XYZ file of C-alpha atoms in Angstrom:
664
model
C -15.357 158.342 -119.918
C -17.752 159.888 -116.889
C -19.896 162.085 -119.365
C -20.359 159.542 -122.019
C -21.630 157.104 -119.190
C -23.961 159.322 -117.470
C -25.321 159.962 -120.640
C -25.751 156.839 -121.880
C -27.641 156.083 -118.266
C -30.006 158.461 -119.252
C -30.238 157.800 -122.402
C -31.602 153.943 -121.611
C -33.074 154.517 -118.560
C -35.526 156.136 -121.249
C -35.465 153.503 -123.681
C -36.571 151.116 -120.773
C -39.457 153.755 -119.509
C -40.725 153.519 -123.354
C -40.561 150.162 -124.281
C -42.563 148.831 -120.519
C -45.776 151.216 -121.832
C -45.800 149.237 -125.298
C -48.891 147.056 -124.990
C -48.655 143.949 -126.388
C -45.277 143.570 -126.450
C -43.527 141.516 -129.216
C -40.649 138.713 -128.277
C -38.662 141.353 -130.134
C -39.584 144.051 -127.688
C -39.229 141.907 -124.722
C -35.831 141.119 -126.051
C -34.756 144.140 -126.976
C -36.285 145.551 -123.080
C -33.385 142.921 -121.949
C -30.713 144.211 -123.841
C -31.833 147.963 -122.714
C -31.504 146.669 -118.773
C -27.705 144.775 -119.712
C -26.663 148.744 -121.444
C -27.938 150.633 -118.232
C -26.402 148.264 -115.807
C -22.923 148.058 -117.872
C -23.030 152.243 -117.973
C -24.037 152.878 -114.258
C -21.218 150.311 -113.135
C -18.413 152.120 -115.310
C -19.912 155.376 -114.106
C -18.939 154.009 -110.362
C -15.351 152.853 -111.758
C -14.599 156.309 -112.745
C -16.069 158.229 -109.901
C -13.669 156.075 -107.596
C -10.716 156.974 -110.268
C -11.583 160.950 -109.572
C -8.620 163.061 -108.307
C -8.832 164.206 -104.522
C -7.489 167.921 -104.629
C -5.125 168.676 -102.009
C -4.244 164.708 -100.482
C -1.170 164.027 -102.796
C -0.360 160.481 -101.553
C -4.184 159.299 -101.775
C -4.318 160.862 -105.457
C -1.120 158.865 -106.286
C -1.956 155.783 -104.970
C -5.657 156.178 -106.935
C -3.609 157.113 -110.491
C -1.381 154.030 -109.211
C -4.845 151.838 -109.316
C -6.116 153.529 -112.539
C -3.357 152.150 -114.026
C -4.138 148.472 -113.005
C -7.376 148.996 -113.756
C -7.489 149.847 -117.374
C -7.338 146.905 -119.364
C -10.780 145.954 -117.468
C -11.945 149.235 -117.915
C -11.558 149.587 -121.675
C -13.124 145.931 -121.699
C -16.228 147.173 -120.173
C -16.663 150.368 -122.207
C -15.641 147.911 -125.385
C -18.641 145.468 -124.363
C -20.791 148.893 -123.786
C -20.387 150.116 -127.388
C -21.461 146.300 -128.518
C -24.333 146.246 -126.757
C -25.199 149.823 -127.847
C -24.713 149.080 -131.649
C -26.821 145.938 -131.221
C -29.537 148.028 -129.528
C -29.468 150.637 -132.309
C -29.845 147.691 -135.175
C -32.290 146.262 -132.925
C -34.219 149.770 -132.441
C -33.821 150.747 -136.514
C -34.972 146.929 -137.320
C -38.247 147.455 -135.252
C -38.925 151.372 -136.616
C -38.367 150.284 -140.480
C -40.285 147.173 -140.064
C -43.007 148.695 -139.139
C -43.052 151.314 -142.045
C -42.362 148.744 -144.203
C -45.361 146.754 -143.302
C -47.858 149.956 -143.750
C -46.123 150.756 -146.643
C -46.427 147.346 -148.291
C -49.875 147.056 -146.949
C -50.796 150.050 -149.255
C -49.114 147.972 -152.225
C -47.142 151.231 -152.805
C -43.576 150.447 -151.910
C -40.608 150.917 -154.392
C -38.327 148.123 -154.442
C -35.122 149.707 -153.336
C -36.920 151.087 -150.488
C -37.587 147.460 -149.414
C -33.802 146.903 -150.053
C -33.138 149.545 -147.742
C -35.410 148.042 -144.900
C -33.904 144.216 -145.514
C -30.376 145.477 -145.122
C -31.443 147.382 -142.084
C -33.358 144.299 -140.452
C -29.756 142.316 -141.184
C -28.232 144.795 -139.414
C -25.885 145.333 -142.225
C -25.181 149.065 -141.616
C -26.277 151.848 -139.080
C -29.142 154.010 -139.745
C -26.228 157.189 -140.878
C -24.725 154.978 -143.110
C -28.481 153.416 -144.626
C -29.418 157.363 -145.075
C -26.424 157.960 -146.247
C -26.667 155.385 -149.124
C -30.054 155.167 -150.142
C -31.324 158.633 -148.622
C -31.423 159.708 -152.772
C -33.408 156.433 -153.822
C -35.906 157.199 -150.727
C -36.861 160.316 -151.937
C -36.858 159.635 -156.048
C -39.742 156.966 -154.525
C -41.747 159.741 -153.268
C -40.939 162.354 -155.814
C -42.326 159.315 -158.667
C -45.317 158.849 -156.013
C -45.891 162.758 -156.174
C -45.467 162.918 -159.939
C -47.724 159.580 -160.108
C -50.770 162.172 -158.299
C -50.218 164.650 -159.979
C -50.155 162.608 -163.436
C -53.650 161.003 -162.559
C -55.019 164.204 -161.168
C -54.231 165.863 -164.525
C -56.108 162.905 -166.421
C -58.886 163.291 -163.900
C -59.218 166.706 -164.845
C -59.058 166.587 -168.700
C -61.406 163.496 -168.475
C -63.841 166.163 -166.245
C -63.773 168.531 -168.785
C -64.213 165.410 -171.954
C -67.784 164.804 -170.605
C -68.852 168.138 -169.747
C -68.439 168.766 -173.590
C -70.273 165.623 -174.409
C -73.087 165.763 -171.746
C -76.436 167.848 -172.537
C -79.295 168.136 -170.196
C -81.521 165.352 -171.771
C -78.730 163.075 -172.384
C -81.209 160.106 -169.845
C -83.972 161.494 -170.491
C -86.218 159.015 -172.979
C -84.417 156.166 -170.435
C -85.884 157.117 -167.690
C -89.125 157.613 -169.621
C -89.195 154.897 -170.777
C -91.779 152.067 -169.052
C -90.227 149.473 -166.609
C -91.203 145.570 -167.560
C -94.577 144.779 -165.736
C -94.097 142.748 -162.920
C -93.117 139.223 -163.743
C -92.394 139.721 -167.121
C -89.266 140.011 -169.502
C -87.684 137.549 -167.893
C -88.110 134.949 -171.125
C -85.502 136.493 -173.072
C -82.710 135.510 -170.014
C -84.337 131.898 -170.382
C -83.568 129.065 -172.020
C -85.291 128.894 -175.519
C -86.356 125.585 -175.314
C -87.529 126.280 -171.310
C -89.533 128.929 -171.600
C -92.570 126.977 -173.748
C -92.293 129.522 -176.281
C -91.369 129.470 -179.950
C -88.043 129.008 -180.488
C -85.756 132.263 -181.288
C -81.660 132.562 -181.039
C -80.612 132.452 -177.532
C -79.652 135.648 -176.381
C -78.066 134.023 -173.297
C -75.914 132.375 -175.501
C -75.299 135.525 -177.479
C -74.368 137.291 -174.572
C -71.705 134.858 -173.270
C -70.418 133.463 -176.374
C -71.844 135.498 -179.785
C -69.891 138.513 -181.827
C -71.348 141.507 -183.471
C -74.850 142.398 -183.558
C -78.576 141.151 -181.835
C -81.855 142.730 -183.219
C -84.653 142.851 -181.547
C -87.602 143.946 -183.717
C -91.447 144.473 -183.316
C -94.491 146.053 -184.496
C -95.424 149.676 -183.246
C -96.148 149.542 -179.367
C -94.955 145.994 -178.898
C -92.927 146.514 -176.059
C -89.181 146.673 -177.477
C -88.080 149.676 -175.129
C -89.477 148.319 -172.266
C -87.196 144.796 -173.014
C -84.169 147.161 -174.041
C -84.419 148.789 -170.617
C -85.141 145.514 -168.570
C -82.086 143.787 -170.451
C -80.051 146.981 -169.324
C -81.120 146.759 -165.809
C -81.158 143.234 -165.224
C -78.050 141.992 -162.879
C -78.419 138.775 -165.263
C -76.541 140.843 -168.460
C -73.712 142.047 -166.700
C -73.318 138.286 -165.334
C -73.697 136.504 -168.988
C -71.276 139.528 -170.203
C -68.637 138.623 -167.692
C -68.506 135.159 -169.213
C -67.922 136.293 -172.660
C -64.114 137.652 -171.481
C -63.644 136.350 -168.264
C -60.177 137.964 -167.517
C -61.067 141.099 -169.262
C -62.879 144.337 -167.941
C -66.323 145.123 -169.332
C -67.819 148.401 -170.633
C -71.910 148.732 -170.978
C -73.466 151.960 -172.699
C -76.827 152.212 -173.819
C -78.383 154.776 -175.781
C -82.742 155.063 -176.339
C -83.677 157.149 -179.380
C -87.205 159.287 -179.097
C -88.606 160.973 -182.590
C -90.622 163.150 -180.460
C -87.959 164.227 -178.246
C -84.856 166.950 -178.919
C -82.692 167.056 -181.898
C -79.324 165.267 -179.665
C -81.935 162.320 -178.904
C -83.060 161.260 -182.715
C -80.030 161.761 -184.044
C -76.755 160.601 -184.467
C -74.629 163.275 -182.426
C -76.689 162.114 -179.647
C -75.926 158.791 -180.137
C -72.295 159.266 -180.178
C -71.748 161.977 -177.259
C -73.609 159.095 -174.822
C -71.547 156.545 -176.258
C -68.455 158.868 -175.162
C -69.793 159.829 -172.115
C -70.340 156.752 -170.631
C -67.207 154.886 -171.528
C -65.545 157.854 -170.452
C -67.283 157.159 -166.693
C -65.996 154.083 -166.707
C -62.494 153.728 -168.452
C -60.350 156.577 -166.523
C -57.523 156.367 -169.710
C -60.402 157.106 -172.603
C -58.333 160.401 -173.117
C -55.197 158.602 -173.499
C -56.320 155.531 -175.745
C -58.745 157.358 -178.294
C -55.863 160.843 -178.313
C -54.500 161.368 -181.859
C -52.253 163.957 -180.389
C -53.110 166.332 -183.080
C -56.277 166.395 -181.904
C -56.947 166.479 -177.972
C -60.217 165.108 -176.927
C -59.037 167.053 -173.661
C -59.244 170.087 -174.523
C -61.848 172.752 -172.708
C -63.312 174.054 -175.736
C -64.857 171.093 -177.414
C -68.570 171.771 -176.574
C -68.355 174.034 -179.203
C -66.049 172.135 -181.418
C -67.682 168.627 -182.043
C -69.381 167.811 -184.918
C -70.317 164.571 -186.055
C -67.350 163.233 -187.837
C -64.904 164.430 -184.672
C -67.536 162.257 -182.634
C -67.014 158.907 -185.138
C -63.412 159.427 -185.019
C -62.746 159.465 -181.484
C -65.190 156.435 -180.425
C -63.010 154.918 -183.159
C -59.732 155.262 -181.749
C -61.022 153.932 -178.773
C -62.927 150.897 -179.848
C -59.549 150.177 -182.369
C -56.872 151.123 -179.647
C -58.151 149.865 -176.270
C -56.423 147.177 -174.254
C -57.569 144.021 -175.611
C -58.338 143.239 -172.058
C -60.826 145.585 -172.653
C -64.317 144.646 -173.891
C -67.196 146.604 -174.740
C -71.232 146.331 -174.919
C -73.813 149.004 -176.182
C -77.606 148.397 -176.178
C -79.147 150.779 -178.679
C -83.167 151.627 -178.885
C -85.522 152.643 -181.344
C -82.968 152.672 -184.518
C -86.523 153.940 -186.633
C -87.066 157.034 -184.395
C -83.623 158.712 -185.542
C -84.636 162.067 -187.295
C -82.227 162.049 -190.251
C -79.272 160.254 -190.905
C -80.045 157.073 -191.083
C -77.258 155.807 -193.297
C -74.736 157.385 -190.290
C -76.634 155.220 -188.154
C -76.022 152.065 -190.085
C -72.174 152.840 -190.384
C -71.940 153.302 -186.467
C -73.706 149.844 -185.526
C -71.351 148.571 -188.479
C -68.465 149.960 -186.112
C -69.721 148.454 -183.144
C -69.904 145.521 -184.258
C -67.082 145.007 -186.511
C -64.196 146.394 -184.008
C -62.265 144.139 -181.938
C -63.960 142.966 -178.603
C -66.722 144.647 -179.063
C -71.002 143.758 -179.590
C -73.897 145.659 -179.749
C -77.760 144.990 -179.361
C -80.027 146.853 -181.249
C -83.929 147.479 -181.983
C -86.062 148.953 -184.108
C -89.145 148.449 -186.088
C -89.035 146.004 -188.996
C -88.150 148.340 -191.522
C -86.836 147.607 -194.988
C -83.139 148.968 -194.045
C -82.714 147.074 -191.210
C -84.593 143.881 -192.608
C -81.012 144.455 -195.001
C -78.782 145.161 -192.510
C -79.027 142.597 -189.745
C -80.142 139.510 -192.097
C -77.010 137.864 -190.929
C -77.387 138.529 -187.190
C -79.410 136.218 -184.163
C -82.755 138.445 -184.098
C -86.412 137.988 -182.850
C -89.468 139.507 -183.018
C -91.399 140.101 -179.663
C -95.213 139.821 -180.690
C -93.986 136.338 -181.548
C -92.777 135.834 -178.020
C -94.781 138.347 -175.407
C -98.251 136.205 -175.203
C -97.389 135.493 -171.656
C -96.409 138.228 -170.876
C -99.787 140.637 -172.035
C -101.400 137.880 -169.801
C -98.963 138.828 -166.856
C -99.831 142.318 -167.433
C -103.805 141.921 -168.308
C -104.261 139.465 -165.175
C -102.750 142.073 -162.635
C -104.482 145.191 -163.856
C -108.245 143.643 -164.307
C -108.536 140.732 -161.652
C -108.811 143.366 -158.759
C -111.326 145.178 -160.325
C -113.467 141.959 -161.020
C -112.912 141.221 -158.069
C -114.606 144.548 -156.679
C -116.896 144.872 -159.458
C -118.382 141.624 -160.485
C -117.650 138.862 -158.072
C -119.803 136.647 -159.371
C -118.175 137.020 -163.007
C -115.150 135.429 -161.818
C -115.474 132.358 -163.303
C -115.652 134.184 -166.511
C -112.524 136.304 -165.817
C -109.715 133.945 -167.521
C -111.606 133.815 -170.529
C -112.544 137.471 -170.751
C -108.249 138.093 -170.374
C -107.331 135.304 -173.207
C -109.693 137.497 -175.279
C -107.962 140.719 -174.743
C -104.756 138.951 -175.253
C -105.573 137.238 -178.492
C -106.941 141.001 -179.665
C -103.919 142.602 -179.158
C -101.705 140.572 -180.972
C -98.417 141.303 -179.300
C -98.852 144.708 -178.889
C -98.779 146.141 -175.142
C -100.027 149.782 -176.698
C -103.541 148.240 -177.390
C -103.515 146.002 -174.388
C -103.037 149.189 -172.154
C -105.759 151.666 -173.607
C -107.976 148.248 -173.879
C -107.350 147.385 -170.185
C -107.947 151.374 -169.086
C -111.131 151.144 -171.065
C -112.587 147.850 -169.336
C -111.575 149.172 -165.723
C -113.537 152.464 -166.160
C -116.513 150.244 -167.588
C -116.386 148.044 -164.567
C -116.495 150.927 -162.188
C -119.604 151.978 -164.073
C -121.716 149.130 -163.633
C -121.027 147.179 -167.077
C -121.688 143.109 -166.571
C -119.094 140.861 -168.358
C -121.481 140.882 -171.294
C -121.286 144.176 -172.095
C -117.720 144.500 -171.750
C -117.119 141.614 -173.828
C -119.754 143.119 -176.828
C -117.629 146.475 -176.087
C -114.544 144.356 -177.087
C -115.396 142.435 -180.038
C -116.280 146.150 -181.593
C -113.124 147.533 -180.479
C -110.722 147.333 -183.903
C -108.153 145.118 -183.844
C -105.303 147.735 -184.583
C -103.906 150.579 -183.063
C -104.758 152.887 -186.189
C -108.322 151.502 -186.032
C -108.189 151.738 -181.958
C -106.977 155.803 -182.628
C -110.046 156.346 -185.212
C -112.308 154.917 -181.745
C -110.835 157.054 -179.055
C -111.649 160.004 -181.868
C -114.483 158.584 -182.940
C -115.532 159.608 -178.385
C -114.199 162.907 -178.514
C -116.617 165.697 -177.687
C -116.862 167.947 -180.086
C -117.170 171.184 -178.416
C -113.203 169.908 -177.200
C -112.360 169.088 -180.843
C -110.576 172.611 -181.715
C -108.642 172.840 -178.426
C -107.628 169.016 -179.154
C -106.377 170.087 -182.564
C -104.622 173.129 -181.389
C -102.845 170.826 -178.161
C -101.937 168.441 -181.263
C -100.628 171.289 -183.130
C -98.407 172.545 -180.765
C -97.468 169.095 -180.013
C -96.747 168.932 -183.811
C -94.697 171.873 -183.825
C -92.331 171.234 -180.775
C -91.620 168.160 -182.372
C -90.709 169.157 -185.658
C -88.774 171.818 -183.885
C -86.598 169.796 -181.055
C -88.160 171.813 -177.829
C -89.844 170.107 -175.101
C -92.980 171.014 -174.342
C -93.881 171.584 -170.455
C -97.603 172.111 -169.171
C -95.801 175.488 -167.461
C -95.122 176.633 -170.806
C -98.433 175.654 -172.437
C -100.580 177.861 -169.412
C -98.255 180.612 -170.138
C -98.983 180.838 -173.349
C -102.765 180.664 -172.598
C -104.491 184.549 -173.172
C -104.947 185.505 -169.238
C -101.388 183.655 -168.319
C -99.559 185.361 -171.370
C -100.831 189.385 -170.615
C -98.728 188.344 -167.303
C -96.075 187.561 -168.982
C -96.228 190.502 -171.471
C -96.805 193.552 -169.107
C -93.252 191.582 -166.823
C -95.673 190.430 -164.100
C -94.220 187.498 -161.814
C -96.873 187.748 -158.825
C -100.071 185.612 -160.212
C -97.102 182.658 -161.019
C -95.755 182.875 -157.243
C -99.203 182.886 -155.923
C -99.779 179.752 -153.194
C -102.551 178.545 -155.454
C -100.501 178.391 -158.860
C -99.534 175.026 -158.638
C -103.602 173.800 -157.669
C -104.305 176.137 -161.228
C -101.905 174.239 -162.853
C -103.108 170.439 -161.850
C -106.487 171.926 -162.721
C -105.102 172.857 -166.531
C -103.790 169.396 -166.209
C -106.764 167.616 -165.970
C -108.906 169.880 -168.692
C -105.584 168.863 -171.188
C -106.071 165.484 -170.606
C -110.178 165.227 -170.842
C -110.127 167.710 -173.445
C -107.152 165.434 -176.347
C -109.447 162.423 -175.239
C -106.549 160.052 -174.490
C -103.857 160.569 -176.783
C -101.950 162.835 -174.748
C -100.647 162.025 -171.339
C -98.203 164.503 -168.829
C -94.570 162.809 -167.041
C -92.239 164.068 -164.493
C -89.247 165.524 -166.013
C -86.700 167.533 -163.623
C -85.094 169.331 -166.058
C -83.662 172.079 -164.192
C -86.166 172.506 -162.069
C -84.183 168.781 -159.597
C -84.875 169.538 -156.003
C -86.881 172.861 -155.804
C -90.607 174.539 -156.804
C -93.568 172.075 -157.157
C -94.869 169.478 -159.389
C -96.163 171.218 -161.863
C -92.534 173.035 -162.962
C -91.631 169.337 -163.371
C -94.192 168.315 -165.516
C -93.798 167.855 -169.450
C -96.608 167.323 -172.394
C -96.231 164.512 -174.758
C -98.147 162.187 -177.012
C -99.452 159.012 -175.743
C -96.664 156.504 -178.295
C -95.225 157.581 -180.981
C -97.739 156.125 -182.913
C -100.406 158.287 -181.777
C -98.525 161.975 -183.501
C -98.095 159.913 -186.528
C -102.379 158.789 -186.693
C -103.005 162.818 -186.102
C -100.608 163.819 -188.591
C -101.847 161.623 -190.897
C -105.929 162.162 -190.445
C -105.881 165.741 -189.618
C -103.225 166.414 -192.418
C -105.558 169.022 -194.622
C -105.264 171.120 -191.257
C -101.684 170.567 -189.554
C -100.777 171.782 -192.974
C -102.630 174.845 -193.747
C -100.386 178.310 -193.397
C -102.468 179.795 -190.577
C -102.363 176.553 -188.473
C -98.862 176.143 -188.849
C -98.675 180.021 -188.088
C -100.819 179.338 -185.033
C -98.902 176.671 -183.654
C -95.378 178.296 -184.027
C -97.044 181.674 -182.065
C -98.253 179.536 -179.102
C -95.049 177.311 -179.059
C -92.793 180.725 -179.286
C -95.335 181.952 -176.356
C -94.985 179.027 -174.533
C -91.044 179.052 -174.769
C -90.803 183.149 -173.753
C -93.350 182.790 -170.621
C -90.661 180.150 -169.345
C -87.706 182.159 -170.333
C -88.910 185.251 -168.453
C -90.238 182.948 -165.214
C -87.142 181.639 -165.326
C -84.382 183.567 -166.851
C -81.342 182.393 -165.034
C -82.120 178.879 -165.565
C -82.672 179.406 -169.259
C -80.465 181.840 -170.406
C -77.101 180.030 -169.721
C -78.562 176.475 -170.048
C -78.050 174.647 -173.024
C -81.723 172.880 -172.341
C -84.363 171.900 -175.384
C -86.317 175.105 -176.183
C -83.521 177.312 -176.543
C -83.432 176.631 -180.215
C -86.656 178.175 -180.352
C -84.080 181.307 -180.502
C -83.198 180.349 -184.364
C -86.554 178.050 -184.978
C -89.305 178.629 -186.975
C -91.327 179.754 -184.366
C -89.133 182.565 -183.914
C -88.912 183.600 -187.769
C -92.956 183.704 -187.289
C -92.318 185.954 -183.994
C -90.046 188.016 -186.244
C -92.241 188.219 -189.401
C -95.340 189.280 -187.568
C -93.668 191.830 -186.232
C -91.877 193.262 -189.314
C -94.395 192.398 -191.780
C -96.838 194.176 -189.918
C -99.313 190.694 -189.744
C -101.737 190.876 -186.485
C -103.045 187.650 -186.710
C -101.992 187.785 -183.140
C -102.124 191.373 -181.737
C -101.042 190.113 -178.313
C -97.403 189.877 -179.503
C -96.266 193.014 -180.205
C -92.764 195.365 -180.314
C -92.448 195.731 -176.404
C -92.930 191.648 -175.909
C -90.689 191.435 -178.519
C -88.004 193.120 -177.658
C -88.202 191.909 -173.942
C -87.717 188.519 -175.218
C -84.549 189.618 -176.774
C -83.433 191.358 -174.205
C -84.343 188.006 -172.148
C -82.160 185.753 -174.435
């Protein structure tokens, strides 16, 4: 009894010290501290009584007296011992409640406490069982809870790994390239689409906002070439109001939005149904963690790592169809697809995909295209609008912002005629942004050259009102000295488009005579000189000047993101799809002569070889746009010139050919 009392006294003293250090102390902490002090006092009192009754050796009489006294006090001591035991049990329960209640709060905050663990804490709080009993009774439940938590975490990790593999198998380098290249809406334009038709002061059209909130099926945005369809679609995709209106469509559902921008002049995956399907599935997977589980048919697991080699159009379509029909009803999906007319082949397959998106439960799709007959037939029952009928105010805003600073600076006395001049340009543009953009550039140039308002107006009246007429006028201004160079670049870009090869400024430089000598002799030194970037910029100016405004360069990071001079990132293309189409018709004989085709193929092959030579690690293993040159027409020309003894390009010799094959 003495040893127990001594041990309890030390324990309660330590507890008292611990509780004193807790700040701020709660009411329960104060009550526990008071109980601890009572226990400590009771233990000390019991200890003193025991010490008084200790036997004294060698003094028999006193020992007999103390023994008799002990017998008399024994009931009182038993009572104190029982009271101390009661205090101990109460204190144990309070401490257990405090510990388990804190743990319960922490776990409940995480929203992950198993119900049976909550029952365990509740029993502890009510003091129904001691710690040992609780652990004995509920230990297996606690372990089960944590086992389930661990299993759940492992399952989520497995799902994340499968989703990552799935997304990697769908990804291609140009998956966002066209979207990024489409011009952003000019400041203050395109807003009319998300306003009530009756409030915009324009011709009425089926309310797009209402379709977003309440509509089903499809919505078709059509327009002339160059009327701004792609810019309008990009505005819709990025405008916050779009998501807000779609949220009203299914307020209690999860919203998934995806988009794709076709590009006829781009790579195969940028102008095909396969590229559309891969992009839609990739964007869905990025927003839906359980996409693989929903779309899997178990016999054809879409999470396997070899999908990059096995994706076919049919498998892509089937995977999308399974997801759209098996997704939870609380998930809704809206797709925005631009440039249906820019698909290179497989229009019937494209329309089948559009039907799937418009007819699946909880799905709808907004599309844009030229008003070609197959699309007229397909979308005749759906709400639709024509961009050129509704963009007059946008054209006026754009022309005003581009021309006003120039007028104020160069013709301050003619500002009274400015509004009249802008109205004439907008009238003649007939809803075509591309035509207006080219005209404002030309008028700004004339103003800087000192032209008067009368001279600018006369030139405007002489300007053809159609794009083809304008293109013909641009060609008429081309310096005859530049015509052969211009045709060469036009044919290279056309060959690149047909072969789905992205043409880069750096690649074109590699194909030029002097640079090609360096490539052929495996000499990288000239390309590493500090002055090389300046040489590229000079070449860029020369290229644009010789092509009469039909060609433009733009930044495309591609594999050079975050490194290298800007010239590495420059791609070369026609200013618009219509420009390439016009030139092919205008120079049909030149474009289709066997010599011309062979020459453009050779130049394109040189371009690709030069890039592979300069950056073998990037192009050897990457899925980049010009790698199809290995099996393309350009490569066949390359092979044929060597093995058939043709001498049209003596610079491509057997050594260069084998060097090219080694790099590949």
